[in-house]
DNA sequence: GCCTATAAATGGAACGTTCCAATAAATCAA
DNA sequence: TTGATTTATTGGAACGTTCCATTTATAGGC
C-alpha cells in the first residue's frame, strides 16, 4: 500500500504498459491519446497512489501555477474579505492562491517575497507593509514576475494598483458629517507614511474647505490604525481646549476604538459625538450603535485584483492599468440625528 | 539589467570563474569553501540578480522547506491568531508557512490539499472543514507527509491533534453560570458533526449533572457557528415556553450574535440574560458588555502545533502525541452579578 | 496491394539543482 | 624529496517532468 519511494510517471507507465511520454500526455489532458489508453493510465495512477510533482514540471514549463498573496495584517478581517474575493476568481481558474502574512514588518516581508520567488510564483498580489523601502520590489520587477498592489500602494512605484477611491470616500463621509451640522471635525488615526492616509486625509480636507469649514476648525490626530489607536486618538482630542464633535476615522478598527472610548467616558456615540469609519467591514453593521462607514466593496476589489493578475500572466506583461473602485457611504447610527437644531438653524426651537 | 532568461548557477559560476558545484556549496553555506571564494561567488550572485530555484533543488533533496497551513475559515479572527502563533516559530526555523483557505468546504479542501501535495510540502497543519470525509487525508498518509490537526479533529483519525481542553472549558463556564444562580441553561450553536461540539456540549452536560441541574432544565439549540447563528439561536430559545436565563455559546462569534439579538429585543446582556463565549478572541474584551469567555491561548496552540510539526519532519515520522491545551475562564461583564438574591438565598432581602 | 496521410505512442534531451566520487592543490611527517 | 593527509574544487549522474522529433500503427485513396 504505502510504497517505499514515491511513484513517478515511470512507475505508472510500467503499471499501465505504456511509455512515460504517454503518461505525461494523459496528465496534461492531451487529446492526442486514445480514450481507452487514457482510462488505463488513469487507473494506474489511482492504483499506484501517484502524486504529481509540480516542481519537476515547472523546471521545464515556462510558468508555474502558483499565485501568492502577501498580506500585511492577517488579523484585520478586512484582508480576509479581500482574500475571499480573490479566491473566488482563482478557484475558477484552477489556481490555489497561497497566502503569506508579513505582520506589517518590512523585514519579514522581504523574507516572504524571497521565499515566494524561490518557489517560482507566477504572480503576486501584495498589500505592502508599512515602511516598505522603494527597492523592495526591484528584484521582482527584474525577474519579470507580475505584481499588483491591492489596497495600498508605494509612493513612486510603477506597479499597478487596485484600490478604492479613498479621496472620494473621505469626501463623502466628511460631507455627511458637515451636513449633520458639525463644525469642528477631526481626522483620526493613520500615519503619513501611508499613501492611503494621504488620500483619505486629502478627501477630508477638500470637503472641509469646499463646504466652508474654517481650517482652524479641522483637526488631525495621527495614530495606530487599530482599535487601540482609536482609543488613544479620542483621548487626545477630548483633552483639547475646543474639542471636536465629529470624527472621520482612518478605518473601521479605529472607529470601533473611538466608540469604545466614548462609552468609557459616559458619552454616547452618535448623539454626543459623531463617528464614521472607513472600509465597512462586516462588524460595522453589527456594532452598537451600528457604524456609519465608507463601503469599499472589499471582496469586489479582491476579485478585480485577481482578474488583473490573471490577465497579466496570460499576456506575459508586468504592467497594467490601475483600478480605482467605487465607494459609497453606508449611513447607520453612529452619527445620530441632524444637529442643525442645536445651531439655531431649524424652525422648531 | 533585466537579462533575457533567468540566471542559473551556471551563469553565476561563469561570472565568478568557478564551477557550478562550488556555487551550489556557497548557496548552502557549506564550510568547505575558502572564504575569499565564497565572497567572490556571493558578489556574482548579487550582480547577476540570481534567484534560487527551490523547485529544482527539491527534485534532488529529500525534503522541501514548505509548510502549509490549511484553514477552514479565514474570516474568523480566531484562526488569524492561530496563524500568528505558528508563524512565530516557523520564522525562527527559517520557514515561511503558506496559508490556504478552504472556506469550510470539503471539496475546496480536497483541491487545496492536492495542490499543496503537488507543491511538495514538508508538512501540513490543518483545521479540517466541516463534513470532511474520513478518507480525505488518506493520500497524505500514504505519501508519508506529516499532518497535524489544529483545533479540530476527525472522528476516527490517527492524526495527532493540538486542541484546547474543550470539555473542561465548557465545564468551567457552565459551573460559573450555575454559581451565578442560573437554573435554566442552554447551549447555543454548533452542530453535532463537529467533534469539538461533542466535547464542549459534553462539558456543559457534565457540569449541569454534577452541580444538580435537572436534565429538563438544560436546553440545546444547534446553529451556525457565527454571529448570525447566535442571533437565530436566541430567537429560538426565547420563543420557548420556559425560556432559559443563561447560555454557554459554542464560540465567541455565536456569543456576539446572542448579545446583539438580546439588545435588539431590549434585553441587556449580563443583567437580563447571561452569556459566555468560547475561544476568547481579542474582540471579546472590547465588546459592550465585555464578554466572559473561555480563553484557550490560541497563539500558544499555534506555536505548539508548529513545534510538533517541526519535530515530526525532523524525525521523519507521521505520528505524534496529541496535545490538549489548558483553558481558563476569563470573567468579564456578560454574566452580570450573582443571581442568588433573586432566588431568595441571600441574607439581604 | 502499394503509397500517402493521419493518428497514436515513444525515446531522448533538456530544465536547475544536489551530492558523491574524483581530482588538484596545499600541508605535513618522515 | 616522497608519500600520506588534509583542504578546496570539480565533473557527472541523478531527480521527475515536458516537448520535440521520430517511429509505429491505422486508415484512406487509387
XYZ file of C-alpha atoms (C1' of nucleotides) in Angstrom:
758
model
C 0.000 0.000 0.000
C 2.474 2.607 1.160
C 5.113 2.045 -1.477
C 8.673 2.714 -0.406
C 9.716 5.610 -2.591
C 7.162 7.873 -4.147
C 5.815 6.902 -7.511
C 6.827 8.733 -10.681
C 5.407 8.701 -14.152
C 7.783 5.861 -14.934
C 6.148 3.700 -12.318
C 2.729 4.386 -13.626
C 3.964 3.872 -17.191
C 5.191 0.405 -16.295
C 1.948 -0.332 -14.469
C -0.133 0.696 -17.464
C 2.178 -0.777 -20.066
C 2.823 2.465 -21.894
C 5.676 4.953 -22.110
C 6.344 7.794 -19.725
C 5.529 10.241 -22.519
C 2.073 8.811 -22.841
C 1.522 9.178 -19.147
C 2.657 12.772 -19.312
C 0.225 13.419 -22.129
C -2.626 11.933 -20.148
C -1.698 14.024 -17.150
C -1.994 17.111 -19.271
C -5.302 16.056 -20.722
C -3.953 16.000 -24.241
C -6.489 14.970 -26.868
C -3.838 13.082 -28.733
C -4.154 9.868 -26.832
C -6.731 7.191 -27.402
C -9.504 7.309 -24.802
C -9.065 3.693 -23.782
C -5.373 4.280 -23.201
C -6.188 7.310 -21.115
C -8.537 5.273 -18.986
C -5.927 2.612 -18.487
C -3.362 5.168 -17.440
C -5.724 6.936 -15.096
C -6.482 3.662 -13.400
C -2.782 3.017 -12.909
C -2.388 6.484 -11.423
C -5.097 5.705 -8.933
C -3.714 2.275 -8.074
C -0.188 3.417 -7.502
C -1.183 6.430 -5.420
C 0.816 8.732 -7.597
C 1.192 12.392 -6.768
C 2.151 14.832 -9.449
C 5.421 16.634 -8.900
C 4.805 20.187 -9.908
C 8.325 21.225 -9.059
C 9.730 18.898 -11.662
C 7.197 20.077 -14.181
C 7.988 23.724 -13.563
C 11.589 23.004 -14.333
C 10.580 22.510 -17.928
C 7.488 24.625 -18.188
C 7.709 28.351 -18.520
C 5.213 29.111 -15.796
C 4.124 27.720 -12.509
C 0.521 27.934 -11.447
C 1.200 29.334 -8.021
C -0.014 32.766 -7.130
C 0.991 34.332 -3.882
C -0.958 36.767 -1.810
C 1.117 38.810 0.567
C -0.836 40.488 3.297
C 0.301 42.974 5.850
C -2.135 42.117 8.619
C -3.941 38.843 8.689
C -5.781 39.712 11.876
C -7.630 42.562 10.211
C -10.856 40.975 8.941
C -10.705 43.399 6.086
C -7.946 41.396 4.455
C -9.748 38.164 4.965
C -12.569 39.611 2.903
C -10.118 40.669 0.247
C -8.689 37.171 0.183
C -12.116 35.653 -0.146
C -12.817 37.735 -3.258
C -9.567 36.727 -4.862
C -10.036 33.103 -4.093
C -13.353 33.115 -5.873
C -11.803 34.010 -9.193
C -8.634 31.979 -8.826
C -10.614 28.929 -7.966
C -12.475 29.062 -11.235
C -9.119 29.302 -12.970
C -7.947 26.169 -11.203
C -5.426 28.028 -9.109
C -4.915 27.803 -5.382
C -3.510 31.060 -4.087
C -1.097 30.863 -1.199
C -1.397 33.480 1.473
C 1.527 34.756 3.473
C 1.470 37.237 6.296
C 4.049 39.965 6.798
C 2.621 41.303 10.058
C 3.344 44.863 8.910
C 7.049 44.130 9.103
C 9.235 45.065 6.107
C 11.956 42.627 7.077
C 9.503 39.802 7.305
C 8.068 40.956 4.009
C 11.464 40.688 2.418
C 11.742 37.086 3.557
C 8.273 36.237 2.390
C 8.886 37.753 -1.019
C 12.173 35.913 -1.359
C 10.600 32.623 -0.405
C 7.749 33.112 -2.830
C 10.130 33.936 -5.662
C 12.232 30.888 -4.996
C 9.071 28.896 -5.117
C 8.632 30.226 -8.631
C 5.339 32.032 -8.252
C 3.571 33.069 -11.417
C 2.426 36.303 -9.827
C 1.956 38.188 -6.605
C -0.842 40.221 -5.130
C 0.521 42.363 -2.381
C -0.658 44.738 0.247
C 2.720 46.162 1.163
C 3.795 46.516 4.774
C 4.146 49.952 6.213
C 7.653 51.247 5.801
C 8.382 49.191 2.720
C 11.521 50.556 1.099
C 11.298 51.670 -2.522
C 13.641 48.941 -3.686
C 11.797 46.082 -2.051
C 10.098 45.030 -5.266
C 13.001 45.703 -7.609
C 14.022 42.074 -7.648
C 10.510 41.010 -8.597
C 10.475 43.522 -11.397
C 13.777 42.481 -12.918
C 12.686 38.868 -12.682
C 9.606 39.834 -14.653
C 7.151 38.499 -12.107
C 3.775 40.221 -12.362
C 2.883 42.075 -9.195
C -0.206 44.021 -8.328
C -0.734 46.078 -5.250
C -4.054 45.761 -3.515
C -5.472 48.438 -1.237
C -2.138 50.033 -0.581
C 0.442 51.494 -2.901
C 4.023 52.656 -2.755
C 4.803 56.330 -3.358
C 6.685 56.194 -6.654
C 6.118 52.708 -7.889
C 5.152 51.669 -11.419
C 3.337 48.626 -10.142
C -0.394 48.573 -10.891
C -2.731 49.261 -8.020
C -6.210 48.051 -7.199
C -7.696 50.256 -4.525
C -10.854 52.053 -3.528
C -11.368 55.712 -4.236
C -10.025 56.868 -0.904
C -10.236 60.542 -1.666
C -13.856 60.418 -2.685
C -14.808 58.124 0.175
C -13.344 60.508 2.688
C -15.019 63.433 0.946
C -18.428 61.787 1.092
C -18.061 60.882 4.723
C -16.909 64.346 5.690
C -19.708 65.976 3.733
C -22.128 63.756 5.619
C -20.748 64.933 8.936
C -20.933 68.574 7.880
C -24.452 68.009 6.589
C -25.375 66.791 10.054
C -24.410 70.200 11.338
C -20.964 69.509 12.729
C -18.497 72.345 12.557
C -15.464 71.093 14.452
C -14.166 67.984 12.753
C -11.246 65.695 13.339
C -9.484 63.051 11.289
C -8.454 60.126 13.492
C -5.741 57.533 13.024
C -3.161 56.536 10.478
C 0.253 57.980 9.802
C 1.580 59.995 6.906
C 3.927 57.299 5.645
C 0.924 55.548 4.162
C -0.244 56.744 0.783
C -3.768 55.701 1.719
C -3.572 58.073 4.631
C -2.661 60.966 2.375
C -5.559 60.182 0.112
C -8.155 59.885 2.829
C -6.903 62.931 4.651
C -6.916 64.773 1.322
C -10.595 63.987 0.812
C -11.360 65.101 4.339
C -9.587 68.414 3.839
C -11.112 69.107 0.486
C -14.604 68.540 1.839
C -13.963 70.857 4.762
C -12.615 73.529 2.501
C -15.301 73.259 -0.142
C -18.133 73.156 2.340
C -16.982 76.140 4.307
C -15.316 74.766 7.403
C -12.521 77.028 8.551
C -9.104 75.425 8.605
C -8.734 76.188 12.306
C -11.814 74.031 12.963
C -10.328 70.921 11.414
C -8.027 68.730 13.450
C -5.833 65.799 12.662
C -4.757 63.223 15.210
C -2.443 60.549 13.898
C -2.287 57.140 15.489
C -2.229 53.389 15.064
C -4.731 52.005 12.606
C -6.246 49.724 15.200
C -8.863 49.742 17.919
C -6.202 50.750 20.362
C -5.124 53.604 18.145
C -8.713 54.846 18.060
C -8.937 54.883 21.830
C -5.770 56.931 22.057
C -6.937 59.361 19.397
C -10.146 60.115 21.213
C -8.365 60.760 24.495
C -6.072 63.209 22.779
C -8.891 65.017 21.046
C -11.101 65.386 24.090
C -8.219 66.804 26.060
C -8.084 69.793 23.724
C -9.321 73.248 24.564
C -12.091 73.190 21.980
C -12.766 69.515 21.339
C -14.291 68.361 18.050
C -17.819 66.967 17.832
C -17.326 64.568 14.971
C -14.610 62.310 13.613
C -13.772 60.658 10.356
C -11.675 57.642 11.222
C -8.915 56.184 9.100
C -10.619 52.827 9.168
C -13.295 50.868 10.977
C -10.916 49.479 13.557
C -10.050 52.995 14.657
C -13.747 53.886 14.690
C -14.536 50.937 16.948
C -11.844 52.098 19.312
C -13.235 55.614 19.341
C -16.745 54.407 20.132
C -15.392 52.241 22.903
C -13.506 55.160 24.423
C -16.573 57.358 24.191
C -18.638 54.871 26.119
C -15.950 54.571 28.761
C -16.266 58.318 29.291
C -20.008 58.094 29.507
C -20.557 59.655 26.100
C -22.910 58.072 23.618
C -21.550 57.585 20.105
C -23.964 59.152 17.655
C -25.710 61.555 19.947
C -22.780 63.048 21.863
C -20.130 62.586 19.244
C -20.428 61.501 15.632
C -18.093 58.906 14.200
C -17.726 57.461 10.754
C -15.432 54.650 9.732
C -13.817 53.504 6.537
C -13.850 50.056 4.855
C -17.249 48.914 6.099
C -16.115 45.588 7.462
C -18.861 43.134 8.325
C -18.723 44.006 12.021
C -19.649 47.613 11.265
C -23.255 46.699 10.762
C -23.379 44.676 13.946
C -21.910 47.182 16.319
C -23.803 49.129 18.932
C -24.512 51.630 17.586
C -24.138 50.398 14.040
C -21.243 52.180 12.423
C -21.689 54.593 9.547
C -18.831 53.755 7.220
C -17.461 54.132 3.733
C -18.107 50.899 1.935
C -15.346 49.875 -0.440
C -16.579 46.506 -1.732
C -13.564 44.670 -0.463
C -14.368 41.311 -1.956
C -15.036 43.012 -5.290
C -11.626 44.624 -5.215
C -10.138 41.237 -4.465
C -11.862 39.794 -7.497
C -10.680 42.657 -9.615
C -7.102 42.247 -8.448
C -7.236 38.560 -9.270
C -8.574 39.261 -12.739
C -5.888 41.792 -13.459
C -3.289 39.325 -12.245
C -4.626 36.573 -14.490
C -4.561 38.888 -17.476
C -1.013 39.973 -16.748
C 0.172 36.398 -16.516
C -1.596 35.469 -19.696
C -0.181 38.345 -21.679
C 3.233 37.992 -20.025
C 3.371 41.612 -19.091
C 4.323 43.279 -15.894
C 2.269 46.385 -16.445
C -1.457 47.029 -16.137
C -3.928 49.818 -15.591
C -4.636 50.949 -12.094
C -8.150 50.312 -10.918
C -9.914 52.617 -8.545
C -13.013 51.038 -7.052
C -16.236 52.899 -6.428
C -17.107 53.723 -2.844
C -20.292 54.695 -1.121
C -21.256 55.874 2.279
C -23.383 53.497 4.287
C -25.295 55.566 6.804
C -26.147 53.770 10.024
C -26.447 55.044 13.559
C -23.076 56.306 14.668
C -23.657 59.888 13.531
C -27.020 60.275 15.197
C -29.682 62.710 14.048
C -29.039 66.082 12.404
C -27.519 68.771 14.544
C -28.957 71.751 12.711
C -31.467 72.409 15.533
C -28.664 72.819 18.062
C -27.209 75.516 15.921
C -30.352 77.592 15.753
C -30.933 76.890 12.130
C -34.107 74.882 12.434
C -37.598 76.382 12.613
C -38.589 74.439 15.681
C -36.611 75.914 18.546
C 19.884 44.859 -16.438
C 16.930 42.599 -16.974
C 18.758 39.691 -18.562
C 16.838 37.691 -21.112
C 16.489 34.303 -19.478
C 16.766 33.870 -15.753
C 20.167 33.197 -14.344
C 21.180 29.767 -13.075
C 24.102 28.600 -11.018
C 25.978 28.067 -14.266
C 25.741 31.738 -15.103
C 26.997 32.765 -11.761
C 29.733 30.106 -11.936
C 30.987 31.600 -15.183
C 30.754 35.096 -13.743
C 32.793 34.125 -10.700
C 35.181 31.858 -12.543
C 34.372 28.729 -10.544
C 32.391 25.575 -11.124
C 28.670 25.139 -10.621
C 29.393 22.798 -7.737
C 31.264 25.498 -5.904
C 28.357 27.860 -6.373
C 25.984 25.247 -5.029
C 28.175 24.780 -1.995
C 28.244 28.512 -1.325
C 24.480 28.659 -1.646
C 24.183 26.047 1.045
C 26.612 27.823 3.289
C 28.999 24.913 3.305
C 32.109 25.464 5.365
C 34.178 23.607 2.820
C 34.862 26.532 0.540
C 37.522 29.143 1.014
C 36.103 32.368 2.411
C 37.524 34.502 -0.395
C 35.938 32.219 -2.964
C 32.621 32.486 -1.166
C 32.817 36.248 -1.247
C 33.569 36.228 -4.957
C 30.620 33.940 -5.609
C 28.253 35.946 -3.494
C 29.203 39.064 -5.378
C 28.464 37.354 -8.669
C 25.087 36.247 -7.324
C 24.276 39.818 -6.485
C 25.496 41.169 -9.809
C 23.609 38.724 -11.936
C 20.354 39.084 -10.000
C 20.126 35.386 -9.469
C 17.123 33.805 -7.831
C 17.394 30.374 -6.330
C 15.180 27.743 -7.859
C 13.808 25.746 -4.998
C 11.796 23.512 -7.278
C 14.934 22.247 -8.949
C 16.601 21.733 -5.616
C 13.678 19.787 -4.232
C 13.983 17.438 -7.141
C 17.203 16.219 -5.640
C 16.693 16.895 -1.989
C 14.587 14.660 0.141
C 12.504 17.416 1.640
C 11.189 20.793 0.721
C 11.003 23.552 3.280
C 7.413 24.461 2.583
C 4.841 24.000 5.268
C 1.193 24.510 4.515
C -1.498 25.710 6.825
C -4.984 24.785 5.794
C -7.681 26.781 7.468
C -11.407 26.327 7.339
C -12.439 29.922 7.875
C -10.070 32.752 7.278
C -12.640 35.353 8.253
C -12.773 34.071 11.808
C -10.169 36.143 13.664
C -9.582 33.123 15.809
C -7.649 31.444 13.008
C -5.633 34.519 12.307
C -4.430 34.322 15.898
C -3.600 30.677 15.438
C -1.641 31.516 12.313
C 0.261 34.231 14.092
C 1.430 31.779 16.745
C 2.594 29.297 14.162
C 4.405 31.892 12.136
C 6.404 32.894 15.169
C 8.010 29.501 15.478
C 8.381 28.773 11.791
C 10.044 32.069 11.226
C 12.801 31.247 13.650
C 13.272 27.982 11.759
C 13.662 29.885 8.508
C 10.420 28.610 7.114
C 7.640 30.611 5.523
C 4.341 28.858 6.021
C 1.787 29.175 3.256
C -1.789 29.585 4.263
C -4.697 28.313 2.238
C -8.364 28.752 2.947
C -10.983 26.056 2.474
C -13.967 28.211 3.407
C -15.483 25.273 5.287
C -15.943 23.438 2.010
C -14.725 19.821 1.781
C -14.475 19.935 -2.000
C -12.384 23.031 -1.876
C -10.328 21.404 0.836
C -9.664 18.464 -1.427
C -8.312 20.818 -4.096
C -6.194 22.715 -1.647
C -4.714 19.534 -0.227
C -3.963 18.226 -3.696
C -2.290 21.438 -4.737
C -0.201 21.546 -1.598
C 0.913 17.954 -2.087
C 1.899 18.596 -5.664
C 3.905 21.500 -4.422
C 5.775 19.012 -2.303
C 5.045 20.366 1.141
C 7.127 19.071 4.000
C 4.140 19.089 6.311
C 0.631 20.327 6.856
C -1.168 21.911 9.746
C -4.866 21.605 9.193
C -8.084 22.689 10.730
C -10.362 20.407 8.750
C -13.504 21.694 7.108
C -16.826 20.589 8.460
C -18.048 17.498 6.698
C -14.586 16.252 5.819
C -14.864 12.636 4.742
C -12.814 10.062 6.619
C -10.683 9.308 3.572
C -9.739 12.879 2.813
C -6.332 12.571 4.392
C -5.592 9.019 3.284
C -3.483 10.203 0.394
C -1.379 12.365 2.658
C -0.839 9.447 4.982
C 0.276 7.035 2.311
C 2.592 9.687 0.943
C 4.097 9.948 4.392
C 3.517 13.661 4.715
C 3.311 14.741 8.359
C -0.055 16.242 9.199
C -1.278 17.704 12.427
C -4.783 18.814 13.161
C -5.211 22.058 14.966
C -8.301 22.928 16.962
C -10.498 20.430 15.207
C -10.193 16.717 14.812
C -11.754 13.976 12.745
C -13.776 11.270 14.497
C -11.586 8.216 13.955
C -8.362 9.583 12.683
C -4.853 8.630 13.825
C -3.531 12.084 13.021
C -2.158 13.989 16.019
C -4.289 16.800 17.358
C -3.423 20.070 19.019
C -6.517 21.473 20.658
C -7.748 23.115 23.811
C -9.423 21.173 26.567
C -12.918 21.728 25.274
C -14.612 19.560 27.815
C -13.048 21.273 30.760
C -13.549 24.727 29.286
C -17.235 24.105 28.873
C -17.438 22.642 32.355
C -15.815 25.706 33.907
C -18.050 28.084 32.024
C -21.183 26.180 32.929
C -20.173 25.957 36.558
C -19.700 29.708 36.533
C -23.214 30.212 35.224
C -24.664 27.871 37.800
C -22.642 29.593 40.504
C -24.278 32.835 39.478
C -27.576 31.287 40.383
C -28.891 30.312 36.976
C -31.042 27.222 36.846
C -32.276 27.082 33.275
C -29.324 26.828 30.944
C -28.906 26.499 27.230
C -26.059 25.511 24.949
C -26.068 27.643 21.794
C -24.630 26.989 18.350
C -22.622 24.347 16.557
C -23.730 21.082 15.061
C -23.123 17.525 16.095
C -20.946 16.657 13.109
C -18.110 18.537 14.773
C -16.096 16.649 17.347
C -15.427 19.938 19.103
C -19.134 20.354 19.504
C -19.457 16.986 21.185
C -16.668 17.855 23.564
C -17.995 21.250 24.547
C -21.539 20.014 24.880
C -20.211 17.126 26.947
C -18.582 19.506 29.397
C -21.769 21.520 29.618
C -23.845 18.443 30.350
C -21.458 17.076 32.897
C -21.410 20.346 34.802
C -25.196 20.505 34.837
C -25.464 16.965 36.070
C -22.752 17.230 38.691
C -23.993 20.516 40.045
C -27.571 19.466 40.355
C -29.354 20.965 37.373
C -32.215 18.754 36.270
C -31.946 17.449 32.729
C -35.269 19.033 31.823
C -33.773 22.425 32.668
C -30.955 22.154 30.158
C -31.559 23.009 26.560
C -29.563 22.650 23.398
C -30.065 24.794 20.319
C -27.869 23.898 17.381
C -26.947 26.506 14.807
C -24.260 28.099 12.667
C -21.035 28.890 14.454
C -21.245 32.544 13.501
C -22.771 35.772 14.698
C -25.753 35.051 12.551
C -26.105 31.616 14.086
C -26.104 33.182 17.528
C -28.910 35.551 16.618
C -31.012 32.672 15.370
C -30.322 30.595 18.465
C -31.508 33.308 20.799
C -34.726 33.818 18.873
C -35.451 30.127 19.084
C -34.725 29.951 22.787
C -36.791 32.968 23.778
C -39.757 31.616 21.868
C -39.908 28.650 24.212
C -42.464 28.160 26.936
C -39.937 28.393 29.740
C -37.001 30.276 28.267
C -33.513 29.866 29.715
C -31.747 32.650 31.606
C -28.179 31.850 30.651
C -26.294 30.480 27.672
C -22.985 28.840 27.030
C -22.139 29.566 23.414
C -20.210 27.305 21.109
C -17.773 30.131 20.383
C -17.380 33.865 20.718
C -18.902 34.607 17.350
C -22.125 32.939 18.449
C -21.965 34.826 21.744
C -21.643 38.143 19.952
C -24.685 37.278 17.908
C -26.640 36.396 21.034
C -25.761 39.679 22.712
C -26.753 41.571 19.614
C -30.095 39.823 19.469
C -30.696 40.487 23.144
C -30.140 44.200 22.645
C -32.478 44.217 19.685
C -35.153 42.848 21.969
C -34.443 45.440 24.603
C -32.765 42.971 26.935
C -29.418 43.757 28.485
C -26.777 41.045 28.210
C -25.444 40.318 31.669
C -28.324 41.570 33.739
C -31.301 40.131 31.850
C -29.562 37.142 30.344
C -26.113 35.730 30.987
C -23.887 34.705 28.112
C -20.478 33.168 27.995
C -18.390 32.548 24.907
C -15.595 30.210 23.954
C -12.166 30.988 22.446
C -11.694 34.430 23.965
C -10.847 36.224 20.747
C -9.387 39.701 21.132
C -12.746 41.360 20.442
C -14.264 39.668 23.487
C -12.585 42.074 25.821
C -13.683 45.074 23.778
C -17.322 44.284 23.468
C -20.133 46.055 25.273
C -20.538 44.428 27.656
C -17.169 42.720 27.687
C -17.677 39.027 27.054
C -16.955 36.390 29.642
C -15.261 33.636 27.674
C -13.159 30.524 27.893
C -9.647 31.503 26.988
C -7.787 28.859 25.014
C -4.451 30.589 24.324
C -4.854 30.373 20.599
C -1.458 31.685 19.653
C 0.119 29.280 22.126
C -1.659 26.369 20.493
C -0.390 27.600 17.153
C 3.144 27.599 18.471
C 2.677 24.166 19.883
C 1.341 22.836 16.602
C 4.294 24.291 14.771
C 6.737 22.720 17.176
C 5.138 19.335 16.871
C 5.254 19.672 13.099
C 8.921 20.575 13.124
C 9.701 17.606 15.295
C 7.739 15.262 13.059
C 9.570 16.469 9.988
C 12.906 16.156 11.673
C 12.308 12.632 12.880
C 10.571 11.675 9.634
C 7.585 10.305 11.408
C 3.942 10.753 10.760
C 2.826 10.129 14.323
C 2.950 12.311 17.418
C 1.312 12.787 20.752
C -1.888 14.726 20.952
C -1.672 17.932 22.875
C -4.528 19.275 24.900
C -4.023 22.896 25.861
C -5.013 24.356 29.202
C -8.041 26.614 29.297
C -9.297 29.131 31.773
C -12.398 31.160 32.203
C -11.977 34.881 31.812
C -14.772 36.548 33.734
C -15.884 39.883 32.375
C -19.287 41.525 32.324
C -21.574 39.433 30.205
C -22.878 37.327 33.066
C -23.683 40.229 35.340
C -23.815 39.970 39.133
C -24.816 36.906 41.103
C -28.411 35.873 40.948
C -28.636 34.216 44.329
C -30.536 37.159 45.820
C -33.307 36.802 43.265
C -33.771 33.250 44.342
C -34.248 34.060 47.978
C -30.971 32.539 49.008
C -29.199 35.684 50.092
C -29.383 37.219 53.574
C -30.180 40.709 52.363
C -33.753 40.515 51.137
C -1.558 -4.362 -52.738
C 1.145 -0.025 -52.585
C 1.841 4.797 -51.349
C 0.417 8.552 -48.613
C -1.954 10.918 -44.823
C -3.425 10.744 -40.277
C -3.461 9.134 -35.539
C -1.175 7.293 -31.508
C 2.663 6.352 -28.941
C 7.598 6.784 -27.875
C 12.738 7.933 -26.899
C 15.798 11.476 -25.782
C 17.317 15.799 -24.493
C 16.549 19.407 -21.717
C 15.235 22.095 -17.129
C 18.388 23.806 -12.435
C 19.697 21.824 -8.656
C 22.452 18.372 -5.153
C 25.750 15.168 -3.848
C 29.104 11.685 -4.471
C 33.360 10.397 -6.081
C 37.317 12.121 -8.009
C 40.864 15.405 -8.785
C 44.096 19.188 -7.770
C 46.499 21.902 -4.560
C 48.453 22.720 -0.256
C 50.402 20.900 4.135
C 52.829 17.818 6.800
C 55.751 13.863 8.666
C 59.337 11.227 7.575
C 62.210 14.701 -1.914
C 58.342 11.486 -1.335
C 54.200 9.645 0.146
C 50.285 10.411 3.119
C 46.846 13.664 4.752
C 44.047 17.414 4.629
C 41.726 21.230 2.201
C 39.312 23.133 -1.978
C 37.356 22.456 -6.034
C 35.181 19.986 -9.728
C 32.670 16.826 -13.230
C 28.945 13.788 -13.718
C 24.928 11.430 -12.693
C 20.728 11.741 -10.792
C 15.856 13.916 -9.612
C 10.647 13.866 -12.330
C 8.795 16.309 -15.613
C 7.812 18.365 -20.742
C 8.151 18.637 -25.511
C 10.147 17.923 -29.900
C 11.304 14.783 -33.375
C 10.616 10.156 -34.524
C 8.683 5.810 -35.031
C 4.901 2.653 -35.406
C 0.156 1.518 -36.295
C -4.231 2.570 -38.677
C -6.851 4.122 -42.324
C -7.690 6.090 -46.984
C -7.163 6.599 -51.983
C -6.067 4.594 -56.082
